[in-house]
Short mmCIF file of C-alpha atoms in Angstrom, two decimals:
data_model
loop_
_atom_site.label_atom_id
_atom_site.label_comp_id
_atom_site.label_asym_id
_atom_site.label_seq_id
_atom_site.Cartn_x
_atom_site.Cartn_y
_atom_site.Cartn_z
CA MET A 118 5.62 16.03 -43.89
CA ASN A 119 4.33 18.97 -41.77
CA ASP A 120 0.46 18.78 -42.25
CA ILE A 121 -1.54 20.36 -39.52
CA HIS A 122 -4.75 18.58 -38.68
CA GLU A 123 -7.26 20.30 -36.41
CA ILE A 124 -9.42 18.31 -34.12
CA ARG A 125 -12.56 19.56 -32.35
CA GLN A 126 -13.38 19.22 -28.59
CA VAL A 127 -16.55 17.14 -28.14
CA ALA A 128 -16.76 17.22 -24.44
CA VAL A 129 -15.15 18.11 -21.15
CA MET A 130 -14.12 15.97 -18.11
CA ARG A 131 -15.46 17.00 -14.71
CA SER A 132 -13.47 15.05 -12.18
CA ALA A 133 -12.21 15.31 -8.41
CA PHE A 134 -8.64 15.72 -9.65
CA LYS A 135 -7.97 19.49 -9.33
CA GLN A 136 -4.29 19.26 -10.16
CA LYS A 137 -1.96 16.80 -11.93
CA TYR A 138 -0.19 15.90 -8.65
CA GLY A 139 -1.92 12.85 -7.37
CA ILE A 140 -3.69 11.62 -10.46
CA PRO A 141 -3.03 7.75 -10.91
CA ARG A 142 -0.46 7.17 -13.59
CA GLN A 143 -2.86 4.80 -15.45
CA PRO A 144 -6.78 4.54 -15.66
CA ARG A 145 -8.78 2.03 -13.60
CA LEU A 146 -6.26 2.03 -10.60
CA VAL A 147 -8.73 3.63 -8.26
CA GLN A 148 -12.07 1.75 -8.07
CA GLY A 149 -15.37 3.71 -7.17
CA LEU A 150 -14.16 6.99 -8.23
CA LYS A 151 -16.74 8.50 -10.68
CA SER A 152 -16.26 11.32 -13.13
CA GLU A 153 -18.63 13.13 -15.64
CA ILE A 154 -18.02 13.79 -19.23
CA VAL A 155 -20.09 16.79 -20.32
CA PHE A 156 -20.85 17.20 -24.00
CA GLY A 157 -20.29 20.58 -25.67
CA ASP A 158 -23.21 22.35 -27.41
CA GLU A 159 -22.55 20.96 -30.87
CA PHE A 160 -22.46 17.32 -29.61
CA ASN A 161 -25.06 17.69 -27.02
CA ASN A 162 -27.31 15.18 -28.91
CA PRO A 163 -28.55 11.83 -27.54
CA ASP A 164 -28.47 10.43 -31.23
CA ALA A 165 -24.52 10.65 -30.97
CA VAL A 166 -24.49 7.93 -28.24
CA ARG A 167 -27.23 5.75 -29.37
CA GLY A 168 -26.16 2.25 -28.71
CA LEU A 169 -23.26 3.03 -26.40
CA GLU A 170 -25.26 1.73 -23.48
CA GLU A 171 -24.57 -1.78 -24.88
CA PHE A 172 -20.93 -1.28 -24.02
CA SER A 173 -19.42 -1.65 -20.44
CA HIS A 174 -16.36 0.24 -21.22
CA ILE A 175 -15.12 3.06 -23.52
CA TRP A 176 -11.96 4.72 -24.84
CA LEU A 177 -11.51 8.33 -24.29
CA ILE A 178 -9.26 10.30 -26.61
CA TRP A 179 -8.22 13.52 -24.69
CA GLY A 180 -5.67 16.28 -24.51
CA PHE A 181 -3.03 16.91 -21.86
CA SER A 182 -4.35 20.51 -21.20
CA ASP A 183 -1.64 21.60 -18.90
CA THR A 184 1.22 20.45 -21.03
CA LYS A 185 -0.01 21.19 -24.62
CA ILE A 186 2.74 21.97 -27.15
CA ASP A 187 1.79 24.17 -29.97
CA MET A 188 2.92 22.25 -33.11
CA THR A 189 2.11 25.23 -35.18
CA GLU A 190 5.09 27.04 -33.96
CA LYS A 191 8.17 27.21 -36.28
CA HIS A 192 10.21 25.50 -33.59
CA PRO A 193 7.83 23.48 -31.22
CA ALA A 194 9.25 22.79 -27.81
CA TRP A 195 8.97 18.98 -27.78
CA ARG A 196 11.85 16.69 -27.27
CA PRO A 197 12.54 13.15 -28.64
CA THR A 198 13.36 11.70 -25.29
CA VAL A 199 11.61 12.03 -21.80
CA ARG A 200 12.37 10.71 -18.21
CA PRO A 201 9.52 8.48 -17.14
CA PRO A 202 8.75 8.89 -13.39
CA ARG A 203 8.36 5.04 -13.17
CA LEU A 204 12.27 4.80 -13.83
CA GLY A 205 13.12 7.30 -11.18
CA GLY A 206 13.42 10.31 -13.56
CA ASP A 207 17.03 9.69 -14.40
CA ILE A 208 16.65 7.36 -17.34
CA ARG A 209 15.56 8.63 -20.81
CA LYS A 210 13.21 6.84 -23.18
CA GLY A 211 11.87 7.91 -26.43
CA VAL A 212 8.85 9.87 -26.27
CA PHE A 213 6.87 7.40 -28.47
CA ALA A 214 8.04 4.62 -26.13
CA THR A 215 6.23 6.35 -23.11
CA ARG A 216 2.86 7.74 -22.12
CA SER A 217 4.47 11.06 -21.04
CA PRO A 218 2.21 14.10 -21.44
CA TYR A 219 5.22 15.93 -23.17
CA ARG A 220 4.64 14.75 -26.52
CA PRO A 221 4.20 16.30 -30.01
CA ASN A 222 0.40 16.35 -30.09
CA SER A 223 -0.31 16.22 -26.37
CA LEU A 224 -2.92 13.53 -26.87
CA GLY A 225 -3.90 10.71 -24.12
CA MET A 226 -6.19 7.86 -24.20
CA SER A 227 -7.77 5.94 -21.45
CA ALA A 228 -10.18 3.05 -21.10
CA VAL A 229 -12.80 3.66 -18.45
CA LYS A 230 -15.97 1.97 -17.15
CA LEU A 231 -19.23 3.44 -18.45
CA LEU A 232 -21.64 3.64 -15.59
CA GLU A 233 -24.57 5.71 -16.96
CA ILE A 234 -25.66 7.84 -19.99
CA ARG A 235 -27.27 10.76 -18.46
CA GLU A 236 -29.51 13.61 -19.87
CA ASP A 237 -30.42 16.32 -17.35
CA ASN A 238 -32.34 19.27 -18.35
CA GLY A 239 -31.24 18.81 -22.02
CA GLN A 240 -27.50 18.44 -20.96
CA LEU A 241 -26.05 15.14 -22.19
CA SER A 242 -23.21 13.46 -20.17
CA LEU A 243 -21.57 10.14 -19.48
CA ILE A 244 -20.84 8.98 -15.86
CA VAL A 245 -17.67 6.82 -15.78
CA GLU A 246 -15.41 5.05 -13.37
CA GLY A 247 -11.67 4.89 -13.16
CA ALA A 248 -10.74 8.07 -15.23
CA ASP A 249 -7.25 9.29 -14.62
CA LEU A 250 -8.05 12.81 -16.09
CA LEU A 251 -7.74 16.32 -14.69
CA ASP A 252 -10.78 18.32 -14.14
CA GLY A 253 -11.49 20.34 -17.17
CA THR A 254 -9.51 18.00 -19.55
CA PRO A 255 -10.81 18.37 -23.18
CA ILE A 256 -12.32 15.05 -24.66
CA TYR A 257 -11.74 14.77 -28.46
CA ASP A 258 -13.33 11.44 -29.22
CA ILE A 259 -15.13 8.55 -27.41
CA LYS A 260 -15.09 5.01 -28.75
CA PRO A 261 -16.47 1.72 -27.45
CA TYR A 262 -14.00 -0.70 -25.80
CA ILE A 263 -14.28 -3.96 -27.60
CA PRO A 264 -12.53 -6.98 -25.63
CA TYR A 265 -12.04 -9.37 -28.40
CA SER A 266 -9.92 -6.79 -30.47
CA ASP A 267 -8.59 -4.45 -27.82
CA ILE A 268 -7.21 -6.95 -25.48
CA ILE A 269 -3.89 -8.57 -26.59
CA ALA A 270 -3.07 -11.41 -24.12
CA ASP A 271 0.55 -11.95 -25.10
CA ALA A 272 1.54 -8.25 -25.20
CA ASP A 273 4.80 -7.31 -23.42
CA GLU A 274 4.62 -4.43 -20.86
CA GLY A 275 8.25 -3.28 -21.48
CA PHE A 276 9.62 -1.06 -18.62
CA ALA A 277 5.89 -0.38 -17.52
CA LYS A 278 5.46 -3.42 -15.44
CA SER A 279 2.34 -3.48 -13.20
CA ILE A 280 3.02 -2.29 -9.77
CA ASP A 281 0.98 -3.13 -6.78
CA ALA A 282 0.02 -0.64 -3.99
CA SER A 283 3.41 0.14 -2.30
CA ILE A 284 2.88 1.98 0.82
CA ASP A 285 0.77 1.92 3.92
CA VAL A 286 -1.51 5.00 4.76
CA GLU A 287 -2.52 6.39 8.08
CA PHE A 288 -5.52 8.61 7.79
CA PRO A 289 -6.87 9.73 11.13
CA ASP A 290 -10.55 9.48 11.61
CA ASP A 291 -11.13 13.13 12.38
CA LEU A 292 -9.44 14.28 9.28
CA LEU A 293 -11.02 11.58 6.92
CA ALA A 294 -14.41 12.79 8.29
CA LYS A 295 -13.66 16.17 6.51
CA VAL A 296 -13.61 14.32 3.05
CA ASP A 297 -17.01 13.83 1.48
CA GLU A 298 -17.95 10.18 2.00
CA GLU A 299 -18.13 9.24 -1.78
CA PHE A 300 -14.35 10.41 -2.11
CA ARG A 301 -12.93 8.70 1.04
CA ALA A 302 -12.09 5.25 -0.28
CA PRO A 303 -10.75 6.50 -3.54
CA LEU A 304 -8.58 9.13 -1.83
CA ILE A 305 -7.09 6.41 0.41
CA ARG A 306 -6.35 4.29 -2.54
CA ILE A 307 -4.73 7.22 -4.38
CA LEU A 308 -2.34 7.68 -1.33
CA GLU A 309 -1.69 3.90 -1.32
CA LEU A 310 -0.43 4.20 -4.88
CA ASP A 311 1.91 6.95 -3.53
CA PRO A 312 1.43 10.06 -5.66
CA ARG A 313 4.93 11.30 -4.93
CA ASP A 314 7.60 11.38 -7.71
CA ALA A 315 9.53 8.13 -7.92
CA TYR A 316 12.86 9.95 -7.44
CA ASP A 317 11.30 11.51 -4.29
CA ARG A 318 10.03 8.51 -2.41
CA ASP A 319 12.69 8.59 0.31
CA SER A 320 12.00 12.36 1.14
CA VAL A 321 10.41 13.18 4.53
CA LYS A 322 9.36 16.56 3.50
CA PRO A 323 5.57 17.42 3.75
CA CYS A 324 3.44 17.05 0.56
CA LYS A 325 0.13 18.69 -0.35
CA MET A 326 -2.45 17.46 -2.91
CA ALA A 327 -5.77 19.07 -4.04
CA PHE A 328 -8.61 16.55 -4.38
CA ALA A 329 -12.23 17.03 -4.84
CA ASN A 330 -13.14 20.08 -2.44
CA VAL A 331 -10.24 19.57 0.06
CA ASP A 332 -6.42 20.13 0.26
CA ILE A 333 -4.71 17.13 1.68
CA GLU A 334 -1.25 17.39 3.51
CA PHE A 335 0.72 14.23 4.31
CA VAL A 336 4.21 13.22 5.19
CA LEU A 337 6.33 10.07 5.26
CA ARG A 338 6.85 8.55 8.64
CA ASP A 339 8.19 5.08 9.37
CA GLY A 340 7.63 4.04 5.88
CA ARG A 341 3.91 5.16 5.86
CA LEU A 342 2.23 8.12 4.37
CA VAL A 343 0.58 9.96 7.33
CA VAL A 344 -2.17 12.51 6.54
CA THR A 345 -1.53 15.44 8.85
CA ALA A 346 -4.16 17.96 7.75
CA VAL A 347 -7.39 18.25 5.58
CA ASN A 348 -8.46 21.83 4.68
CA GLU A 349 -11.37 23.07 2.48
CA LEU A 350 -10.04 23.85 -1.02
CA GLN A 351 -9.77 27.56 -1.52
CA GLY A 352 -10.87 29.12 -4.76
#
């Protein structure tokens, strides 16, 4: 069975995440961070979202645009096992037992909070909160989140047990002032979640992360992530 099924992009994500590094590992971990889903020309029709305002949350079906595997190739470069960062990067699990971006069809799904359906100068978009998507991510489908059917109270989390904020953050006021006010609290929360790879948590080497319109530099000191520089993002 090698059927190829093409899907069309209906929208694109516009978010503060300019690179994969630093993106929360699951949706809704950073409250207050807004993103915008902008519909493409063919789907830029208010009738397509009629009734969506009745729902508080939505499912997004999207594509891992930076890690897409071309399944039309004779020998696609997918692997049956991956190393989840949650497990330190040295334990393998089956690709279908993980949410790794390195998967046959490079599809992801996220439940996010719907804040607003916006129409500005003929452009339809959705304002959402809690998205864990890179800026420019293609959106392939949008569905309403329905609690009575989507929540499974007795579901087992497997190896992906929930993890609370694991590290303190020191962000000097003069550096924080260089970040747009709307992004300050979300950025601190992202750092509290520790964006570094799980197998690199003891390293004291400097790290850099692009977020919104700035580059953030930080380093591990005395068990805390200390922000050492904030510079305007170039390019």
